[in-house]
mmCIF file with all atom_site columns, C-alpha atoms in Angstrom:
data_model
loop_
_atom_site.group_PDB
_atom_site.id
_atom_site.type_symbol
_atom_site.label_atom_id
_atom_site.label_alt_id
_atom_site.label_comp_id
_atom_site.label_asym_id
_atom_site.label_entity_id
_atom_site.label_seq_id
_atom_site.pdbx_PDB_ins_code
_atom_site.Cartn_x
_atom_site.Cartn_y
_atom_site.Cartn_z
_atom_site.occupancy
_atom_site.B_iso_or_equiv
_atom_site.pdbx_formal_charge
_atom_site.auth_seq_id
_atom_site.auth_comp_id
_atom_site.auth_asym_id
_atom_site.auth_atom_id
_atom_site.pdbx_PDB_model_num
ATOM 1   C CA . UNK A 1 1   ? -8.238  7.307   -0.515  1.00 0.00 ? 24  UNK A CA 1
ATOM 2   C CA . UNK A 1 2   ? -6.345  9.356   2.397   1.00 0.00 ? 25  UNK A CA 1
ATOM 3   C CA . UNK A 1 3   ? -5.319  11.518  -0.676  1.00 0.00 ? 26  UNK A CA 1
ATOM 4   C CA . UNK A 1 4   ? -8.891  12.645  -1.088  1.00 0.00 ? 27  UNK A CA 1
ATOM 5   C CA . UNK A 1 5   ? -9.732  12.807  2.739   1.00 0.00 ? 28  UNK A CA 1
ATOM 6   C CA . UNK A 1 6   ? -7.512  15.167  2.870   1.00 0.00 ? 29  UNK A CA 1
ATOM 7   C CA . UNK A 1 7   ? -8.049  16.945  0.567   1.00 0.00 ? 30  UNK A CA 1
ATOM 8   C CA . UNK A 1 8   ? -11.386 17.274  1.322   1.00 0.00 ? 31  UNK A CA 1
ATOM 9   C CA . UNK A 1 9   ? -10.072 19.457  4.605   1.00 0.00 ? 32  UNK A CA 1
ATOM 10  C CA . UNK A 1 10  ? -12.223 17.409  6.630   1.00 0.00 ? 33  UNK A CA 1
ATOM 11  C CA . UNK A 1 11  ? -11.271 16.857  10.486  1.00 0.00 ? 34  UNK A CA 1
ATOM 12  C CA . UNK A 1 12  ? -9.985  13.064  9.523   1.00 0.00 ? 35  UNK A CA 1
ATOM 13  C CA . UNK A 1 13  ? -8.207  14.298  6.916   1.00 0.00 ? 36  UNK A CA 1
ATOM 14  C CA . UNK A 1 14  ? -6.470  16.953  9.058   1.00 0.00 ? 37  UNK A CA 1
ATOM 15  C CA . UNK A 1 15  ? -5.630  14.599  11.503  1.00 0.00 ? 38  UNK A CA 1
ATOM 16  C CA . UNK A 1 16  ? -4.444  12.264  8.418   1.00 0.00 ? 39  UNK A CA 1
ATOM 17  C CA . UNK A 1 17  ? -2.712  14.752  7.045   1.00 0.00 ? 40  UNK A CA 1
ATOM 18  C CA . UNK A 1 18  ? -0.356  15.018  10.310  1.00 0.00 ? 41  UNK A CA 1
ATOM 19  C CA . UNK A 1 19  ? -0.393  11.798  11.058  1.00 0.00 ? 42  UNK A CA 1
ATOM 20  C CA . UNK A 1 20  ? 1.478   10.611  7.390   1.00 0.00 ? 43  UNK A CA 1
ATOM 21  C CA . UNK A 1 21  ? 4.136   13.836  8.174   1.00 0.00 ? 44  UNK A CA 1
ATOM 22  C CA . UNK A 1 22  ? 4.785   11.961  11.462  1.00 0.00 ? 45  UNK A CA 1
ATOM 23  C CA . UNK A 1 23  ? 5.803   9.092   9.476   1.00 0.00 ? 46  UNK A CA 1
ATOM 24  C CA . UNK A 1 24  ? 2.674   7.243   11.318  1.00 0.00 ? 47  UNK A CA 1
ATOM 25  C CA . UNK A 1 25  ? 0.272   4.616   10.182  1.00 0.00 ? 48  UNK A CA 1
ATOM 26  C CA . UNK A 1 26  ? -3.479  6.069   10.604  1.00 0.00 ? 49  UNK A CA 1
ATOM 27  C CA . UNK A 1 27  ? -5.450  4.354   12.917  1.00 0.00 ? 50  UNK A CA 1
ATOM 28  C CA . UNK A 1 28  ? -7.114  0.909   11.293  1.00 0.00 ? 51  UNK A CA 1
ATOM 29  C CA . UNK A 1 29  ? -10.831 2.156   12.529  1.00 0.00 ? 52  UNK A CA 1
ATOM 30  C CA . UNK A 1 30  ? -10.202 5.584   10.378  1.00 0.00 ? 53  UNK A CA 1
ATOM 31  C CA . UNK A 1 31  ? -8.713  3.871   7.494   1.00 0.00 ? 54  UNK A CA 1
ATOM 32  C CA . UNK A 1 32  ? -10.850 0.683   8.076   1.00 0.00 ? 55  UNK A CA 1
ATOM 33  C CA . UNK A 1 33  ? -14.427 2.945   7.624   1.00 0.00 ? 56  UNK A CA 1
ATOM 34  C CA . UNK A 1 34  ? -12.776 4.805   4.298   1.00 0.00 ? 57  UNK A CA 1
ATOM 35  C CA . UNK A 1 35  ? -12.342 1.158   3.129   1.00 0.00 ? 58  UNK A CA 1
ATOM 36  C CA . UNK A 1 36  ? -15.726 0.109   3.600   1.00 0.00 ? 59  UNK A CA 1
ATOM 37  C CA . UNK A 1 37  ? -17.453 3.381   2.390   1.00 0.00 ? 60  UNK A CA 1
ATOM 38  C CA . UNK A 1 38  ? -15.240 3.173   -1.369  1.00 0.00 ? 61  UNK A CA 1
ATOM 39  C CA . UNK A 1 39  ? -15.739 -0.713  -2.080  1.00 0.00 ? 62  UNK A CA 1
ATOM 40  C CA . UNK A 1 40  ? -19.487 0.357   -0.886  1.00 0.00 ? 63  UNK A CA 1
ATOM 41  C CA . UNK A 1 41  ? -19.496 3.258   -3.240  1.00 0.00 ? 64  UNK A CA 1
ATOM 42  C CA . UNK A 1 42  ? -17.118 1.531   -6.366  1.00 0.00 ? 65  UNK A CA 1
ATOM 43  C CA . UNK A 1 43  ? -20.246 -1.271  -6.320  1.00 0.00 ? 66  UNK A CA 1
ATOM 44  C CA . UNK A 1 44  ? -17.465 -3.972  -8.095  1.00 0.00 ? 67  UNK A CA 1
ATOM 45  C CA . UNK A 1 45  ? -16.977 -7.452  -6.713  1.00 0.00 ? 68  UNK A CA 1
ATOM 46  C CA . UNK A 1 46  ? -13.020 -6.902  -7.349  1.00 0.00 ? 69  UNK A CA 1
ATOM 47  C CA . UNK A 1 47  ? -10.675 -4.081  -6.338  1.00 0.00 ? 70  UNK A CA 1
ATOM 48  C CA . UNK A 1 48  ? -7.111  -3.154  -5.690  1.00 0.00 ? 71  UNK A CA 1
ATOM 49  C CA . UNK A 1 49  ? -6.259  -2.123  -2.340  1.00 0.00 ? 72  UNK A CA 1
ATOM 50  C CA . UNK A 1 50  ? -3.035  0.079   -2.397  1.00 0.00 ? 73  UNK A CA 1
ATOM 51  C CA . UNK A 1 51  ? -0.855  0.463   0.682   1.00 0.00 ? 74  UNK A CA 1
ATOM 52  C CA . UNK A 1 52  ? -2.975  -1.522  3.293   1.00 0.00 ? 75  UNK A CA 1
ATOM 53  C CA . UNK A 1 53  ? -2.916  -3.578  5.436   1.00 0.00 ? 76  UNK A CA 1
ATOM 54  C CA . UNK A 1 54  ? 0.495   -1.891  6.724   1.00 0.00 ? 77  UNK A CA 1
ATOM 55  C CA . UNK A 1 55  ? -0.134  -3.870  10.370  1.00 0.00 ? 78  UNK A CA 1
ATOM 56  C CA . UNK A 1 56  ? -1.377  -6.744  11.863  1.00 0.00 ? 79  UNK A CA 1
ATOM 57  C CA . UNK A 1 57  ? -4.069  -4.383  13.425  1.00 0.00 ? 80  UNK A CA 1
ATOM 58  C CA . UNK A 1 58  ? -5.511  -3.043  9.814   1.00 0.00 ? 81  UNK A CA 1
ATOM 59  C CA . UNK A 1 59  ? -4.849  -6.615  8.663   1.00 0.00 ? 82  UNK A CA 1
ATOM 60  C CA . UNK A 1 60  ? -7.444  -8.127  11.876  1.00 0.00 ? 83  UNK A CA 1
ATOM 61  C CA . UNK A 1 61  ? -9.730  -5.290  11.784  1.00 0.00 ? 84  UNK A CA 1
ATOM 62  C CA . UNK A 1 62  ? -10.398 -5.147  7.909   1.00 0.00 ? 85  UNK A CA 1
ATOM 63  C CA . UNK A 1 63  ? -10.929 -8.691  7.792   1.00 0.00 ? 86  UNK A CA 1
ATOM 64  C CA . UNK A 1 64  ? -12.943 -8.418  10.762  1.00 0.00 ? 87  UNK A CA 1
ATOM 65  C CA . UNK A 1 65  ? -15.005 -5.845  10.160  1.00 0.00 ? 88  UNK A CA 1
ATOM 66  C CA . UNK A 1 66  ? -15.202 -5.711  5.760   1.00 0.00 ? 89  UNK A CA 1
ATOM 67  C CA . UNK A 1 67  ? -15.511 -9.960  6.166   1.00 0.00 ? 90  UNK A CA 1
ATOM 68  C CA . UNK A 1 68  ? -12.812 -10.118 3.002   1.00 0.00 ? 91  UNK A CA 1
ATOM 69  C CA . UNK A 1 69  ? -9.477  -11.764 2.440   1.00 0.00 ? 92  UNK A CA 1
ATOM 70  C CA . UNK A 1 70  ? -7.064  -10.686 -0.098  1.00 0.00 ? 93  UNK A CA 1
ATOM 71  C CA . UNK A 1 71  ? -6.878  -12.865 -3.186  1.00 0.00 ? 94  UNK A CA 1
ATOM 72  C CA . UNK A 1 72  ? -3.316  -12.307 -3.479  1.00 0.00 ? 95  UNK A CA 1
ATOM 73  C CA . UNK A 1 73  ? -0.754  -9.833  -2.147  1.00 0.00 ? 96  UNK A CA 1
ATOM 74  C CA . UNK A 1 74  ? 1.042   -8.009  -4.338  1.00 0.00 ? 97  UNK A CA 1
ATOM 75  C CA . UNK A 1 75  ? 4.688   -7.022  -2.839  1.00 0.00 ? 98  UNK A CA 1
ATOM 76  C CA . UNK A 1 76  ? 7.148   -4.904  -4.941  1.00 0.00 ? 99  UNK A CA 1
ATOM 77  C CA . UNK A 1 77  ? 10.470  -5.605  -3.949  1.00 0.00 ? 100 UNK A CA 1
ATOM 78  C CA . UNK A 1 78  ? 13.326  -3.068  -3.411  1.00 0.00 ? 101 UNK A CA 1
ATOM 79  C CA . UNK A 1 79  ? 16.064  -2.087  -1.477  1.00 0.00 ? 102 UNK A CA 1
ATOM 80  C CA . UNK A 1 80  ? 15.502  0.394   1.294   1.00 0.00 ? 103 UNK A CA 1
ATOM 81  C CA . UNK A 1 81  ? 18.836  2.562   -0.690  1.00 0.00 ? 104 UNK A CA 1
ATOM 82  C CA . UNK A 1 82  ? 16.432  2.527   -3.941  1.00 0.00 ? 105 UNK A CA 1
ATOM 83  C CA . UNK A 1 83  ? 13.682  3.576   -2.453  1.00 0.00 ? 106 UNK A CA 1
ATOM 84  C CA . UNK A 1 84  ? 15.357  6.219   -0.393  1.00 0.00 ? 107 UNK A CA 1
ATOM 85  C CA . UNK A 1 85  ? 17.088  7.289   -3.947  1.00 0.00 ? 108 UNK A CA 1
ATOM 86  C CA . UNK A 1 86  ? 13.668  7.201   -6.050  1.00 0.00 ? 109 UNK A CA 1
ATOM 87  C CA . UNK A 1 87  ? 11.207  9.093   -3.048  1.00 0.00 ? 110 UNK A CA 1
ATOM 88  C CA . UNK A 1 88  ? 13.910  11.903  -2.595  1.00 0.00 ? 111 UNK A CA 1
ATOM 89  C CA . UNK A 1 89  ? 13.731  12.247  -6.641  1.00 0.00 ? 112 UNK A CA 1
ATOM 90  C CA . UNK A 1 90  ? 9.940   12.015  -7.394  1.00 0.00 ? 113 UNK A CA 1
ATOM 91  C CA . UNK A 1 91  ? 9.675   15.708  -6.707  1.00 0.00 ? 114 UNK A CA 1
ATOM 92  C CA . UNK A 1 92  ? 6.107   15.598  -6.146  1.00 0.00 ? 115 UNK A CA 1
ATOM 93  C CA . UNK A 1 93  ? 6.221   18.439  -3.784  1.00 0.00 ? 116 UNK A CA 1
ATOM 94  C CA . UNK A 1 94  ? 4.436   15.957  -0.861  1.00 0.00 ? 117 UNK A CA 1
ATOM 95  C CA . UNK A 1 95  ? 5.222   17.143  2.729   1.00 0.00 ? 118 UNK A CA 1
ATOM 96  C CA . UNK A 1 96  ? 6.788   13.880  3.960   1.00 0.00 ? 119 UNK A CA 1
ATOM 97  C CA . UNK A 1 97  ? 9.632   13.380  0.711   1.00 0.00 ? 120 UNK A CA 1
ATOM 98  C CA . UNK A 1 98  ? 12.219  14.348  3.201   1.00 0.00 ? 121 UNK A CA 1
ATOM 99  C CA . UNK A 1 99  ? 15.218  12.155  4.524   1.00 0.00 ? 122 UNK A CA 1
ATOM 100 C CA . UNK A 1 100 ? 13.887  12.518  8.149   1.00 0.00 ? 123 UNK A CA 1
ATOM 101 C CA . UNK A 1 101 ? 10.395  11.199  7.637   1.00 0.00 ? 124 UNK A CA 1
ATOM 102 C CA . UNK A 1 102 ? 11.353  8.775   4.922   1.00 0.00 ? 125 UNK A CA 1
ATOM 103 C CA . UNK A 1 103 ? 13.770  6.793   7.345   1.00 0.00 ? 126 UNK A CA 1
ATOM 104 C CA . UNK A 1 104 ? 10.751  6.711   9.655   1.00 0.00 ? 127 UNK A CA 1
ATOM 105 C CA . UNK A 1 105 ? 8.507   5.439   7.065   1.00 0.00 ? 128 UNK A CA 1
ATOM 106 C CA . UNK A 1 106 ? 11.208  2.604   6.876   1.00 0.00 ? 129 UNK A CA 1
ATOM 107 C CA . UNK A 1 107 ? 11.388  1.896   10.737  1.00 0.00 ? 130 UNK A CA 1
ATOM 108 C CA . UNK A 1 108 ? 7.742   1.262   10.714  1.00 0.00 ? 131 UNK A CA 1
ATOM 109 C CA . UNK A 1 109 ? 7.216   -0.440  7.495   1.00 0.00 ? 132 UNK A CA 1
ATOM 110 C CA . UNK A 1 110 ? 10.093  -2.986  8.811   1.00 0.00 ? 133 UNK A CA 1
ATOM 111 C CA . UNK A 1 111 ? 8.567   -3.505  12.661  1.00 0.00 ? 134 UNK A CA 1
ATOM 112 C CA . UNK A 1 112 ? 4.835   -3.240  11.738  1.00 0.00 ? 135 UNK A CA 1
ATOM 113 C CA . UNK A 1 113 ? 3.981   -3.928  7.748   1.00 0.00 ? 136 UNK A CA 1
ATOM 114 C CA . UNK A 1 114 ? 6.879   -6.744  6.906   1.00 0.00 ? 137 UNK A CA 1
ATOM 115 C CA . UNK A 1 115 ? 4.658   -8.899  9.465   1.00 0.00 ? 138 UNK A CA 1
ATOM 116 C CA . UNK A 1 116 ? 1.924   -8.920  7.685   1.00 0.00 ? 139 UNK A CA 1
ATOM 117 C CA . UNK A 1 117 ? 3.816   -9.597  4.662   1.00 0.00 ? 140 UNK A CA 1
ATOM 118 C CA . UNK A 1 118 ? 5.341   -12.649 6.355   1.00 0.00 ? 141 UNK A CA 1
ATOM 119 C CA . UNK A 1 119 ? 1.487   -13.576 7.476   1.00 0.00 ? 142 UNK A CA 1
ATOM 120 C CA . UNK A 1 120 ? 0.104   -13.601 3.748   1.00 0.00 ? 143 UNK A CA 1
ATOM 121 C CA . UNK A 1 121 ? 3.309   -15.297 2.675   1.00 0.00 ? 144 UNK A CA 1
ATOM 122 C CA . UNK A 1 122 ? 2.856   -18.090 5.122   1.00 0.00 ? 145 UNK A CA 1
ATOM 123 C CA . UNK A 1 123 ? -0.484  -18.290 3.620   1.00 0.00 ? 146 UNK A CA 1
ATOM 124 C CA . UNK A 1 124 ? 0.900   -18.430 0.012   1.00 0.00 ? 147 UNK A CA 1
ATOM 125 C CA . UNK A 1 125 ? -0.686  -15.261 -1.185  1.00 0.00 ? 148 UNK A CA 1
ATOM 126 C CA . UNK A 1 126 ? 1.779   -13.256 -1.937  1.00 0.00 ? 149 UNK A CA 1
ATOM 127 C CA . UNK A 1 127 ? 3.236   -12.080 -5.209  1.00 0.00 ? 150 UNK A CA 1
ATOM 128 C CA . UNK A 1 128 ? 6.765   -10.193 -5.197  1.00 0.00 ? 151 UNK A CA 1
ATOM 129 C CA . UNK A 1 129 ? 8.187   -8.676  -7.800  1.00 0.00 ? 152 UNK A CA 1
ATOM 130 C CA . UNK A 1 130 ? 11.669  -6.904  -8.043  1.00 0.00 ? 153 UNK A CA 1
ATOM 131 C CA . UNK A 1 131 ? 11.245  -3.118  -8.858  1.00 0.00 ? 154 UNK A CA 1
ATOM 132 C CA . UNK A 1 132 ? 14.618  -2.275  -9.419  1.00 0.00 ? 155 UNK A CA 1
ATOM 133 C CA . UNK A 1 133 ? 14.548  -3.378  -13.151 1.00 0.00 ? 156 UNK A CA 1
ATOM 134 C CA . UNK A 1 134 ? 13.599  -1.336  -15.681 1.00 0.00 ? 157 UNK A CA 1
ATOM 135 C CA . UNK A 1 135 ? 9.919   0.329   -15.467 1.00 0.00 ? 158 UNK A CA 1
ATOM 136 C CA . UNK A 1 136 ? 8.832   -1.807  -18.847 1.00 0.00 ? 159 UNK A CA 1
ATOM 137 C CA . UNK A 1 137 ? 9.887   -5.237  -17.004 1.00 0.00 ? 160 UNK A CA 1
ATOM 138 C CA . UNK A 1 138 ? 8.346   -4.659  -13.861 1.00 0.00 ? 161 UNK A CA 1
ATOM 139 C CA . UNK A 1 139 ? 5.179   -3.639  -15.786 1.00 0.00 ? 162 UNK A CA 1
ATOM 140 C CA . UNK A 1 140 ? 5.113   -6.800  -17.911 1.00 0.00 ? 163 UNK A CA 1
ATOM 141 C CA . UNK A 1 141 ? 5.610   -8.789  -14.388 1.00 0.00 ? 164 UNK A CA 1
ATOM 142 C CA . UNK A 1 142 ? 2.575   -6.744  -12.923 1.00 0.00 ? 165 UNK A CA 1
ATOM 143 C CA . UNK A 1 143 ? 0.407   -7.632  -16.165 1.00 0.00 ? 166 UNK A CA 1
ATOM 144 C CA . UNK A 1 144 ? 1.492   -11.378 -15.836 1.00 0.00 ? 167 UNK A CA 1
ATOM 145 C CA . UNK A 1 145 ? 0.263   -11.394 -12.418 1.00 0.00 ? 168 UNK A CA 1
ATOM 146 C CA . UNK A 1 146 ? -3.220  -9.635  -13.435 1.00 0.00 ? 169 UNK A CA 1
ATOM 147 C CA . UNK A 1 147 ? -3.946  -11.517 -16.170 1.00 0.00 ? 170 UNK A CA 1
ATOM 148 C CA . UNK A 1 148 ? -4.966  -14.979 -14.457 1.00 0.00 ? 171 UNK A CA 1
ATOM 149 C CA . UNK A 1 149 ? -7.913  -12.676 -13.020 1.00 0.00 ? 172 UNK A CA 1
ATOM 150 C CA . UNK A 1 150 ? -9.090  -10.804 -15.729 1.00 0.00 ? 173 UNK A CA 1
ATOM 151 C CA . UNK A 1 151 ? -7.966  -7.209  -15.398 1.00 0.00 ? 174 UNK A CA 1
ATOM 152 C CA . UNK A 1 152 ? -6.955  -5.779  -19.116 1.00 0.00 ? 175 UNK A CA 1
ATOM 153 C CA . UNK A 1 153 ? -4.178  -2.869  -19.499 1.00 0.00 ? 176 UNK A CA 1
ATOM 154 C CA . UNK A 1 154 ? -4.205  -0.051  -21.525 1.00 0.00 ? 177 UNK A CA 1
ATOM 155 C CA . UNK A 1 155 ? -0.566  0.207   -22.685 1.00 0.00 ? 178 UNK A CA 1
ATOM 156 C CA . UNK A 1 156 ? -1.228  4.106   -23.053 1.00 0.00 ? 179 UNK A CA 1
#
């Protein structure tokens, strides 16, 4: 979703754009509107929502404002060392896969998104699974969460 903002070299996905290089969450109202105009535009009754809520703020807001609470949160597990290891080697050429901005992006995912794991957890909505087994376990663990609700995978 931010992807194709910008992307779109609109001025919210300029200021996006430098925003994510600061290591910085995007404000929930920007975020919160893109939200609303895809589930809008996908016309489903079930989605995935990657990456969000990452605060309490997005968390308020979206429920707030979109009137929908997660069915489940799904949490992938792993060490901030792995994920250090597995960002620097993705290679994907992306502007903030650099030590600097990755150890920011841990900073704030530990003081501002970890809450709002601990929220849904409270709640008993969340789903963890460890990521730092093999790519074929982790996928079977995904499916096995997905199944109960009706979403098929294409092994492919």
């Amino acid at each position: 979703m931010s992807s194709a903002e910008i992307n779109s070299g609109s001025e919210n996905g300029t200021m996006i754009d430098t925003i994510i290089k600061e290591g910085k969450i995007v404000p929930s109202e920007i975020t919160v509107k893109l939200l609303q105009e895809a589930i809008i535009k996908g016309g489903n009754d079930k989605f995935i929502i990657d990456g969000f809520p990452r605060n309490e703020e997005n968390r308020a807001l979206f429920e707030s404002v979109i009137n929908i609470s997660p069915e489940f949160v799904l949490f992938f597990d792993c060490s901030e060392e792995e994920m250090e290891r597995r960002l620097l080697g993705r290679n994907q050429g992306r502007s903030d896969d650099n030590i600097e901005t990755i150890r920011k992006r841990f900073k704030v995912f530990v003081e501002s998104s970890l809450p709002v794991i601990e929220y849904y957890e409270s709640k008993g909505m969340v789903k963890k699974i460890d990521v730092t087994k093999p790519i074929p376990e982790v996928f079977e663990d995904v499916k096995a969460i997905f199944y109960p609700y009706g979403l098929k995978f294409n092994n492919t």
